[in-house]
Every structure is written in structure tokens, then in C-alpha cells.
Coordinates of C-alpha atoms and ligand atoms in Angstrom, one line a residue:
X1 CA -105.5 104.6 177.3
X2 CA -102.7 104.9 175.1
X3 CA -103.4 106.2 171.7
X4 CA -100.8 107.0 169.0
X5 CA -102.6 108.2 165.6
X6 CA -99.8 109.0 163.7
X7 CA -96.3 110.0 162.6
X8 CA -95.3 110.3 159.0
X9 CA -92.0 111.3 158.2
X10 CA -91.6 115.4 157.7
X11 CA -91.4 116.3 154.3
X12 CA -93.1 113.0 152.7
X13 CA -96.1 115.2 152.5
X14 CA -97.3 118.0 150.7
X15 CA -97.0 121.6 152.6
X16 CA -100.0 123.4 153.3
X17 CA -100.2 126.9 152.1
X18 CA -101.5 128.3 155.7
X19 CA -98.5 127.2 157.5
X20 CA -97.4 130.1 160.2
X21 CA -93.8 130.9 159.3
X22 CA -90.5 128.7 160.4
X23 CA -89.0 130.6 162.7
X24 CA -92.1 130.9 165.0
X25 CA -91.6 129.1 168.7
X26 CA -93.3 125.8 168.6
X27 CA -95.4 126.3 171.4
X28 CA -96.7 129.5 169.2
X29 CA -97.2 127.4 166.3
X30 CA -99.2 124.6 167.9
X31 CA -101.6 127.4 169.5
X32 CA -102.2 128.2 165.8
X33 CA -103.0 124.9 164.7
X34 CA -104.9 124.3 167.9
X35 CA -107.2 127.0 166.9
X36 CA -107.2 126.5 163.0
X37 CA -108.3 122.5 163.7
X38 CA -111.1 123.7 167.0
X39 CA -108.8 122.0 169.2
X40 CA -109.8 124.6 171.9
X41 CA -111.2 124.3 175.6
X42 CA -113.7 127.0 176.4
X43 CA -113.5 129.4 179.5
X44 CA -115.7 132.3 180.9
X45 CA -114.2 135.7 180.4
X46 CA -115.5 138.4 182.8
X47 CA -118.7 138.7 181.7
X48 CA -119.8 135.1 181.5
X49 CA -119.3 134.8 178.0
X50 CA -117.4 131.1 176.8
X51 CA -114.2 132.0 175.2
X52 CA -112.0 129.7 173.3
X53 CA -108.6 129.1 174.4
X54 CA -105.9 126.9 173.0
X55 CA -105.5 123.5 175.4
X56 CA -103.8 123.9 178.8
X57 CA -100.0 123.5 178.6
X58 CA -98.4 121.0 180.9
X59 CA -94.9 121.8 180.1
X60 CA -91.6 120.2 178.3
X61 CA -90.0 117.1 178.6
X62 CA -86.6 117.1 176.9
X63 CA -84.7 113.6 176.9
X64 CA -81.4 113.1 174.9
X65 CA -83.8 111.5 172.1
X66 CA -86.6 113.7 172.1
X67 CA -88.7 116.7 173.3
X68 CA -91.9 116.3 174.3
X69 CA -94.2 119.0 174.8
X70 CA -97.2 118.1 176.7
X71 CA -101.1 119.1 176.8
X72 CA -104.2 118.5 178.4
X73 CA -106.8 117.3 176.4
X74 CA -110.2 119.3 176.3
X75 CA -112.8 117.8 177.8
X76 CA -115.0 115.8 175.2
X77 CA -112.2 116.4 172.4
X78 CA -110.4 113.4 170.7
X79 CA -107.5 113.5 168.7
X80 CA -108.0 113.6 165.2
X81 CA -106.3 112.6 162.2
X82 CA -106.8 115.8 160.9
X83 CA -104.9 117.7 164.0
X84 CA -102.5 115.1 163.8
X85 CA -101.5 115.7 160.4
X86 CA -101.8 119.5 160.8
X87 CA -99.0 118.9 163.7
X88 CA -97.1 116.8 161.1
X89 CA -97.1 119.4 158.1
X90 CA -96.2 122.4 160.2
X91 CA -92.8 121.2 161.1
X92 CA -89.9 119.9 159.5
X93 CA -88.2 117.9 162.0
X94 CA -90.0 114.2 162.8
X95 CA -93.0 114.7 164.8
X96 CA -95.0 112.0 166.9
X97 CA -98.7 112.8 168.4
X98 CA -99.8 110.6 170.7
X99 CA -102.7 111.2 173.6
X100 CA -102.0 109.0 176.7
X101 CA -104.2 109.4 179.8
X102 CA -105.5 113.0 178.6
X103 CA -102.5 114.3 177.7
X104 CA -101.0 115.1 174.1
X105 CA -97.8 114.2 173.8
X106 CA -96.0 116.5 170.5
X107 CA -92.8 114.7 170.5
X108 CA -90.0 116.4 168.4
X109 CA -87.1 114.0 167.3
X110 CA -83.9 115.8 166.5
X111 CA -83.6 113.5 163.3
X112 CA -85.5 110.9 160.7
X113 CA -84.8 107.2 161.0
X114 CA -82.2 105.9 158.3
X115 CA -83.3 104.9 155.0
X116 CA -81.0 101.8 155.8
X117 CA -80.1 99.9 158.7
X118 CA -78.2 96.6 158.4
X119 CA -79.1 93.5 159.8
X120 CA -76.3 93.3 161.7
X121 CA -77.7 96.1 163.6
X122 CA -80.4 94.4 165.2
X123 CA -80.1 93.5 169.1
X124 CA -80.4 89.7 169.5
X125 CA -83.4 89.2 171.6
X126 CA -84.8 85.7 173.1
X127 CA -88.0 83.7 172.5
X128 CA -90.2 83.9 169.6
X129 CA -89.9 87.2 169.4
X130 CA -88.3 89.2 165.8
X131 CA -87.2 92.3 165.2
X132 CA -90.0 94.7 162.7
X133 CA -87.5 97.3 162.9
X134 CA -86.3 100.4 164.4
X135 CA -88.4 103.0 165.6
X136 CA -87.4 106.4 166.5
X137 CA -88.1 105.5 170.4
X138 CA -85.7 102.3 169.8
X139 CA -86.2 98.3 168.4
X140 CA -89.9 97.2 168.6
X141 CA -90.4 93.4 168.2
X142 CA -93.4 91.6 167.4
X143 CA -93.6 88.8 169.6
X144 CA -95.1 85.7 168.3
X145 CA -96.3 83.4 171.4
X146 CA -98.6 86.4 172.2
X147 CA -99.7 87.3 168.6
X148 CA -99.6 84.2 166.2
X149 CA -100.4 85.5 162.9
X150 CA -99.5 88.6 160.7
X151 CA -100.5 89.9 157.6
X152 CA -97.6 91.9 155.5
X153 CA -99.0 94.5 152.7
X154 CA -96.8 96.6 150.4
X155 CA -96.4 97.4 146.7
X156 CA -93.9 96.5 144.8
X157 CA -90.7 96.5 145.3
X158 CA -90.8 98.2 149.5
X159 CA -89.7 95.5 151.5
X160 CA -92.2 92.7 152.3
X161 CA -89.8 90.0 150.7
X162 CA -87.0 91.5 152.6
X163 CA -88.8 91.7 155.6
X164 CA -89.9 87.8 155.6
X165 CA -86.4 87.1 154.4
X166 CA -85.8 88.8 157.9
X167 CA -88.1 87.0 159.9
X168 CA -86.9 83.6 158.4
X169 CA -82.7 84.3 159.2
X170 CA -83.6 85.3 162.5
X171 CA -85.7 82.6 164.0
X172 CA -83.5 80.0 162.3
X173 CA -80.4 82.0 163.9
X174 CA -82.3 81.9 167.5
X175 CA -84.6 78.9 167.2
X176 CA -83.1 76.5 165.3
X177 CA -83.9 73.0 167.2
X178 CA -87.5 74.3 167.6
X179 CA -88.5 76.3 164.1
X180 CA -90.3 74.7 161.5
X181 CA -90.9 76.6 158.3
X182 CA -93.6 75.9 155.4
X183 CA -93.5 78.6 152.4
X184 CA -95.6 79.3 149.7
X185 CA -93.6 81.6 147.6
X186 CA -95.5 82.3 144.2
X187 CA -92.4 84.0 142.5
X188 CA -92.1 80.4 141.5
X189 CA -89.7 79.6 144.5
X190 CA -87.1 82.2 143.2
X191 CA -86.5 83.9 146.3
X192 CA -87.5 81.0 149.0
X193 CA -86.6 78.1 146.8
X194 CA -82.7 78.1 148.1
X195 CA -83.5 77.5 151.4
X196 CA -85.7 74.6 150.8
X197 CA -82.4 72.4 152.1
X198 CA -82.3 73.5 155.7
X199 CA -83.2 71.7 158.1
X200 CA -85.9 74.2 159.5
X201 CA -87.9 74.4 156.6
X202 CA -90.2 71.6 155.8
X203 CA -91.4 72.7 152.3
X204 CA -91.2 75.7 149.9
X205 CA -94.2 75.4 147.7
X206 CA -93.5 77.5 144.5
X207 CA -97.4 77.2 142.3
X208 CA -100.6 77.0 142.9
X209 CA -100.5 73.0 143.0
X210 CA -97.8 73.1 145.2
X211 CA -99.4 75.5 147.7
X212 CA -102.9 73.8 147.7
X213 CA -100.9 70.2 148.8
X214 CA -99.0 72.5 151.4
X215 CA -101.7 73.8 152.8
X216 CA -103.5 70.5 152.8
X217 CA -101.0 68.8 154.8
X218 CA -100.9 71.5 157.5
X219 CA -104.7 71.2 157.7
X220 CA -104.3 67.4 158.7
X221 CA -102.1 68.1 161.1
X222 CA -103.8 70.6 162.7
X223 CA -106.7 68.5 162.5
X224 CA -104.1 65.3 164.5
X225 CA -102.9 68.3 166.8
X226 CA -106.6 69.2 168.0
X227 CA -106.9 65.6 168.8
X228 CA -103.7 65.2 170.7
X229 CA -104.5 68.9 172.2
X230 CA -107.8 67.8 173.6
X231 CA -106.6 64.2 174.8
X232 CA -103.9 66.2 176.8
X233 CA -106.0 68.7 178.1
X234 CA -104.1 71.6 176.2
X235 CA -105.8 74.5 175.3
X236 CA -102.3 76.8 174.4
X237 CA -99.1 75.6 172.9
X238 CA -97.4 78.9 175.4
X239 CA -98.7 76.5 178.2
X240 CA -97.1 73.2 177.4
X241 CA -93.5 71.6 177.1
X242 CA -94.2 71.6 173.2
X243 CA -91.7 73.7 171.5
X244 CA -91.8 73.9 168.2
X245 CA -93.1 76.6 166.5
X246 CA -94.7 75.6 162.7
X247 CA -94.4 79.3 160.7
X248 CA -96.9 79.4 157.4
X249 CA -95.1 82.2 155.5
X250 CA -97.0 83.3 152.1
X251 CA -95.0 85.4 149.9
X252 CA -97.9 87.1 147.5
X253 CA -101.1 85.8 148.5
X254 CA -102.6 87.7 146.1
X255 CA -101.4 85.1 142.8
X256 CA -103.6 82.6 145.1
X257 CA -106.9 84.8 144.1
X258 CA -108.8 83.9 141.1
X259 CA -109.5 86.5 138.6
X260 CA -112.0 86.3 135.5
X261 CA -109.1 85.0 133.4
X262 CA -108.7 82.0 135.6
X263 CA -109.1 78.8 134.4
X264 CA -112.5 76.7 136.0
X265 CA -109.8 74.0 137.6
X266 CA -107.3 76.4 138.3
X267 CA -110.1 78.6 140.3
X268 CA -111.4 75.5 142.2
X269 CA -107.5 75.0 143.7
X270 CA -107.3 78.4 144.8
X271 CA -110.5 78.3 146.1
X272 CA -109.5 75.5 148.5
X273 CA -106.2 77.4 149.3
X274 CA -108.3 80.6 150.5
X275 CA -110.3 78.5 152.5
X276 CA -107.4 76.3 153.8
X277 CA -105.4 79.7 154.9
X278 CA -108.9 80.8 156.5
X279 CA -109.3 78.2 158.7
X280 CA -105.8 78.0 159.5
X281 CA -106.0 81.8 160.8
X282 CA -109.1 80.8 162.5
X283 CA -108.0 77.9 164.8
X284 CA -104.4 77.5 164.2
X285 CA -102.7 79.8 166.2
X286 CA -102.9 78.0 170.0
X287 CA -101.7 75.2 168.5
X288 CA -98.7 76.6 167.2
X289 CA -98.9 77.6 164.1
X290 CA -98.0 81.0 163.0
X291 CA -98.9 82.2 159.6
X292 CA -97.4 85.5 157.7
X293 CA -99.5 86.3 155.2
X294 CA -98.1 88.7 152.4
X295 CA -99.3 90.5 149.8
X296 CA -98.8 93.5 147.4
X297 CA -102.7 94.3 146.8
X298 CA -104.1 94.2 149.9
X299 CA -108.4 94.1 148.9
X300 CA -111.3 92.5 149.9
X301 CA -110.3 89.5 147.7
X302 CA -106.5 88.9 148.2
X303 CA -106.7 89.1 152.0
X304 CA -109.6 86.8 153.4
X305 CA -112.0 88.1 156.0
X306 CA -110.8 85.5 158.7
X307 CA -107.4 86.2 158.1
X308 CA -107.4 90.0 158.4
X309 CA -109.4 89.5 161.8
X310 CA -107.6 86.6 163.2
X311 CA -103.8 88.6 162.4
X312 CA -103.3 90.8 165.3
X313 CA -100.0 91.9 163.7
X314 CA -100.3 94.2 160.8
X315 CA -97.2 95.2 158.9
X316 CA -97.6 97.7 156.2
X317 CA -94.8 99.3 153.7
X318 CA -95.8 101.6 151.2
X319 CA -99.5 101.6 149.1
X320 CA -100.7 103.3 146.4
X321 CA -103.8 104.9 147.9
X322 CA -105.8 105.4 151.5
X323 CA -108.1 102.6 150.4
X324 CA -105.3 99.9 150.6
X325 CA -104.1 101.2 153.5
X326 CA -107.4 101.3 155.4
X327 CA -107.6 97.3 154.1
X328 CA -103.8 96.4 155.2
X329 CA -104.2 98.5 158.2
X330 CA -107.4 99.7 159.2
X331 CA -106.4 103.3 158.8
X332 CA -104.9 105.9 155.8
X333 CA -101.0 106.2 156.2
X334 CA -99.4 103.3 154.5
X335 CA -99.7 105.4 151.2
X336 CA -97.4 108.6 152.8
X337 CA -94.5 105.8 153.7
X338 CA -91.3 107.4 151.9
X339 CA -88.7 104.9 151.0
X340 CA -88.0 101.0 150.9
X341 CA -88.0 99.5 154.5
X342 CA -90.3 101.8 156.4
X343 CA -93.3 100.6 157.6
X344 CA -96.5 100.9 159.8
X345 CA -96.3 98.0 162.6
X346 CA -100.1 98.0 164.2
X347 CA -101.1 95.6 166.6
X348 CA -103.1 97.4 169.4
X349 CA -100.7 100.3 169.1
X350 CA -99.0 102.0 166.1
X351 CA -95.2 102.2 165.5
X352 CA -93.6 103.8 162.2
X353 CA -89.7 101.5 161.9
X354 CA -87.3 101.0 159.6
X355 CA -87.3 97.1 158.5
X356 CA -83.4 96.2 159.0
X357 CA -82.2 95.0 155.4
X358 CA -80.9 91.9 154.9
X359 CA -78.6 91.4 151.5
X360 CA -79.2 88.2 150.0
X361 CA -75.3 87.3 150.6
X362 CA -75.4 87.9 153.9
X363 CA -78.6 86.1 154.3
X364 CA -76.8 83.0 152.5
X365 CA -74.0 83.4 154.5
X366 CA -75.7 82.9 157.9
X367 CA -78.1 80.3 156.9
X368 CA -75.3 77.9 155.4
X369 CA -74.6 76.5 158.6
X370 CA -78.3 75.4 158.9
X371 CA -78.4 73.5 155.2
X372 CA -77.8 69.5 156.1
X373 CA -78.3 66.9 154.6
X374 CA -80.8 65.7 158.2
X375 CA -84.1 67.0 157.5
X376 CA -87.2 67.5 159.5
X377 CA -89.5 65.8 157.6
X378 CA -89.1 63.2 154.6
X379 CA -90.7 65.1 151.8
X380 CA -91.7 62.2 149.7
X381 CA -94.0 60.4 152.0
X382 CA -93.1 59.9 155.5
X383 CA -92.3 61.8 158.9
X384 CA -88.5 61.4 159.9
X385 CA -87.7 59.7 163.1
X386 CA -87.8 63.1 164.9
X387 CA -90.1 64.0 167.7
X388 CA -90.7 67.2 166.4
X389 CA -92.4 68.6 169.1
X390 CA -90.0 68.8 171.4
X391 CA -92.2 66.8 174.5
X392 CA -91.1 63.1 175.1
X393 CA -93.3 60.4 173.6
X394 CA -95.8 63.1 171.9
X395 CA -94.7 61.6 168.7
X396 CA -98.1 62.6 167.3
X397 CA -96.6 65.9 166.9
X398 CA -94.6 64.7 164.1
X399 CA -94.7 66.6 161.1
X400 CA -94.9 65.2 157.4
X401 CA -96.4 65.2 154.2
X402 CA -98.9 62.2 153.3
Ligands
ATP501 N1 -85.6 97.5 155.0 C1 -85.1 97.7 153.9 N2 -83.9 99.0 153.9 C2 -83.9 99.2 152.7 N3 -83.7 99.0 151.7 C3 -85.1 98.1 151.0 C4 -85.6 97.4 152.2 N4 -86.5 96.3 152.0 C5 -86.3 96.5 150.7 N5 -85.4 97.2 150.1 C6 -84.7 97.7 148.9 O1 -86.1 97.4 148.1 C7 -85.9 96.2 147.1 C8 -87.3 95.4 147.1 O2 -87.3 95.1 148.3 P1 -88.3 93.6 148.0 O3 -88.3 92.3 147.6 O4 -88.8 93.0 149.7 O5 -89.6 93.8 147.5 P2 -91.2 93.3 147.7 O6 -92.0 94.2 148.5 O7 -90.9 91.9 148.4 O8 -91.6 93.5 146.1 P3 -92.3 92.4 145.2 O9 -93.8 93.1 145.7 O10 -92.4 92.9 143.9 O11 -91.8 90.9 145.7 C9 -84.8 95.7 147.8 O12 -83.8 95.1 146.8 C10 -84.1 96.8 148.5 O13 -83.1 97.4 147.2
MG502 MG1 -91.4 90.1 147.2

């Protein structure tokens, strides 16, 4: 089993007053930490009494990127958040603690991640993968064919919209023929409005009413697609000739959550948006929809249960508290992220990454060639004659707003 507990940039946490001397060897320091956190095995002495001993040391693996200290995990013990945090706080260099197949790996890196990585440095990948960011072990990609839905959390100004913009740009550049975007931009369309003219962008909804209409149309399309899939005997789009993928991007979902001051009529519309989003998350992945659901304030209200349960990819930028972190990614850690663009990416594994930075000017320059007269759909009524599915003759798959 692979379990990665945590890595937080060294120096970002308060320093414990019980730290061992800085000049001590790594091994010696680790033994003190093992003792103080109770991560010890037991051996019998000459008189048959059980005595605590540090875990068995298996050696050091040095590569050009890291130095790994490897220990056997004593039987009956597991890697705890306490041990992990104690190790991270004790060293003034980046360190990652993982457990793999009964071994504890304590991996030291010579340098921390940079605070900014320009988008141009992202290595190109094919398929429906997008770059989440660079980790200390290399680039991490999210594969939407394997994990269709994703949540993105993070307090204001820590990089959610930049991440969404890198995703839109990367997918457009890589999959220009087959990608479709349906964007809810609750900042009044300020962030994504300029891209509505792109062939790949079906619609940018910029207020509650437009969001509701967009989601209602998607729901109808999902119902049509379900009937079509049934007729054809398809169970998952990845096993069909259909090439199109529809991405629903929600930037600032908290704006779709009513509070006690919300007008009752608006409340009703927001309720409908929430239930449609839940339904989309529940059933649409196999039909080729990919939801990227983004929120500043992850709470039980702003992050509907169905959305969270069905989004197996979770990204969090810095959050104000451990409680918010647990709502967003099911564990503490996002409250310690040090700078904008630094994020925790969680699937069944966990990585700390620096998300690539895409400046608005560069995004505009890269996407300019995709702004054309030819749209995938006609916004005001009918779908175009373009077969969006990519499957010949399957015009049931066309997307249009009724
Ligand atoms: N990946 C990144 N690398 C370096 N800096 C970044 C990165 N992402 C964001 N920033 C910095 O943070 C600023 C705010 O980013 P962004 O607009 O994405 O925040 P946000 O989380 O969407 O905030 P809000 O919730 O207020 O909309 C950017 O203008 C940039 O200066
Ligand atoms: Mg934003």
C-alpha cells in the first residue's frame, strides 16, 4: 500500500521549542523524533524485558534529486500525522514522509519548489490529461478519462482561477477539435467572458439566472445522452468512438449558495442549480461530462455532498483553517500552504505542487487563434450542424441550448 501522509514546505510552520540541535546528523535527529513520538519497536534485553528501540534502519538511497532514509515500520504501528509533522518541523529543508510496503521513507530534497513556474515550462502530454503542477518528484497531471470530476478549493487570491485558466488553455491547445466548455463565472463573467467567442466555449453563464439555464440545458443533454447510450449498449464514453468531452467549469460555487438574506425567488433558482450540479456529478462522468467545481469557502453548504463524493480529484490552495482543509481534501494541510499557486492535489495519492502560472496576456495570445466565427453551437436556439460527438451519424450527441 502506498500512503503519503504529508509534506509541507519547510519553514512554513512554527518551530517547536524541543527541536534537536541543527548540526546533528539526520539519523540522530530522526531517532530522537521516533522516541519522542513513540514510533518505536520493542526488543527483549538479556533479562527478557521489553525495551523500546528506534525502528530498524534499512539504509540511504541517494539520487540526484533526493536522499531517502529508509526504515522498517514496527509491526502494529502506522505513519501518523504527528510523526509526519514532527519530522517536517525538525529539518530546515523540504522533506516528504511516505510509507510504502511496510517501509518508512523520509525523503530530503536539496531545494524547495519555486514560488512561480511559468506555464511555458509545462511538458506537453497527450490525451485528456492536464498539468496540476510541479511536485518535488516531477510534473503531476490529472487524467480526466480516469477521474472525471474535480473540486478546487482555496481562499481568495491563492490561485483557483489561474488553475482554471491553465486548464482551459491546455485543453484547448491539446484537444481543440473535441473539447467543449460550459463555464459558470460568478464574477459576472469578468474572468471567462472574453473567451465566450471561442469555438470550444459553448456558453459562459455569469449570473444566477444564466447559471441555472446553463445547468438545466446540460441536464437535458445528459438525459438525451443516457437514452442514446442505452440504445447503443454503451456504458462509458471512454470505450466508445465518441471523442467529444464536455467540461463544466464553475468558478466560485459559493455564489450559488443561498444565505438568510437571499431573496426567496433567487433561493429557489439557486436550489435548482445545486440539485442539477449534484445530479451532474452523480451521473454524467460516464457520458463524457467533466465537472470542475471551484469554491473559496468549502463547507457542507457550498460543496454539496454529491459533488464531493463523486469528485475523486481534489485540489486545495491555502485555506484559513484545518476544518476547511478537511472539508476540501479530507485532511489537514491546506492551512499551511505557503504561497499562491502552491496546492495539495489529492486522489488516492497526495502531492504538493506548484501550479503553473499563466498570465492573462499570454492566455489571450495563446487562445486568439481559437476565436472564430464558427461556433460549436448557436447560442440563441438551435445547435449547429456540427456533429459534436465525433461519432459519424450520431447527431443525437449535438449540444445545443433549447
Ligand atoms: N500558479 C500560480 N503561481 C504563482 N502565482 C499565482 C499562481 N496562481 C495565482 N497566483 C497569484 O495570485 C493571484 C490571484 O490568483 P487567482 O485570481 O487565481 O486567485 P483566486 O483563488 O481565483 O481568488 P478569488 O477567490 O478572489 O477569485 C494571481 O494574480 C497571481 O498573482
Ligand atoms: Mg478567482
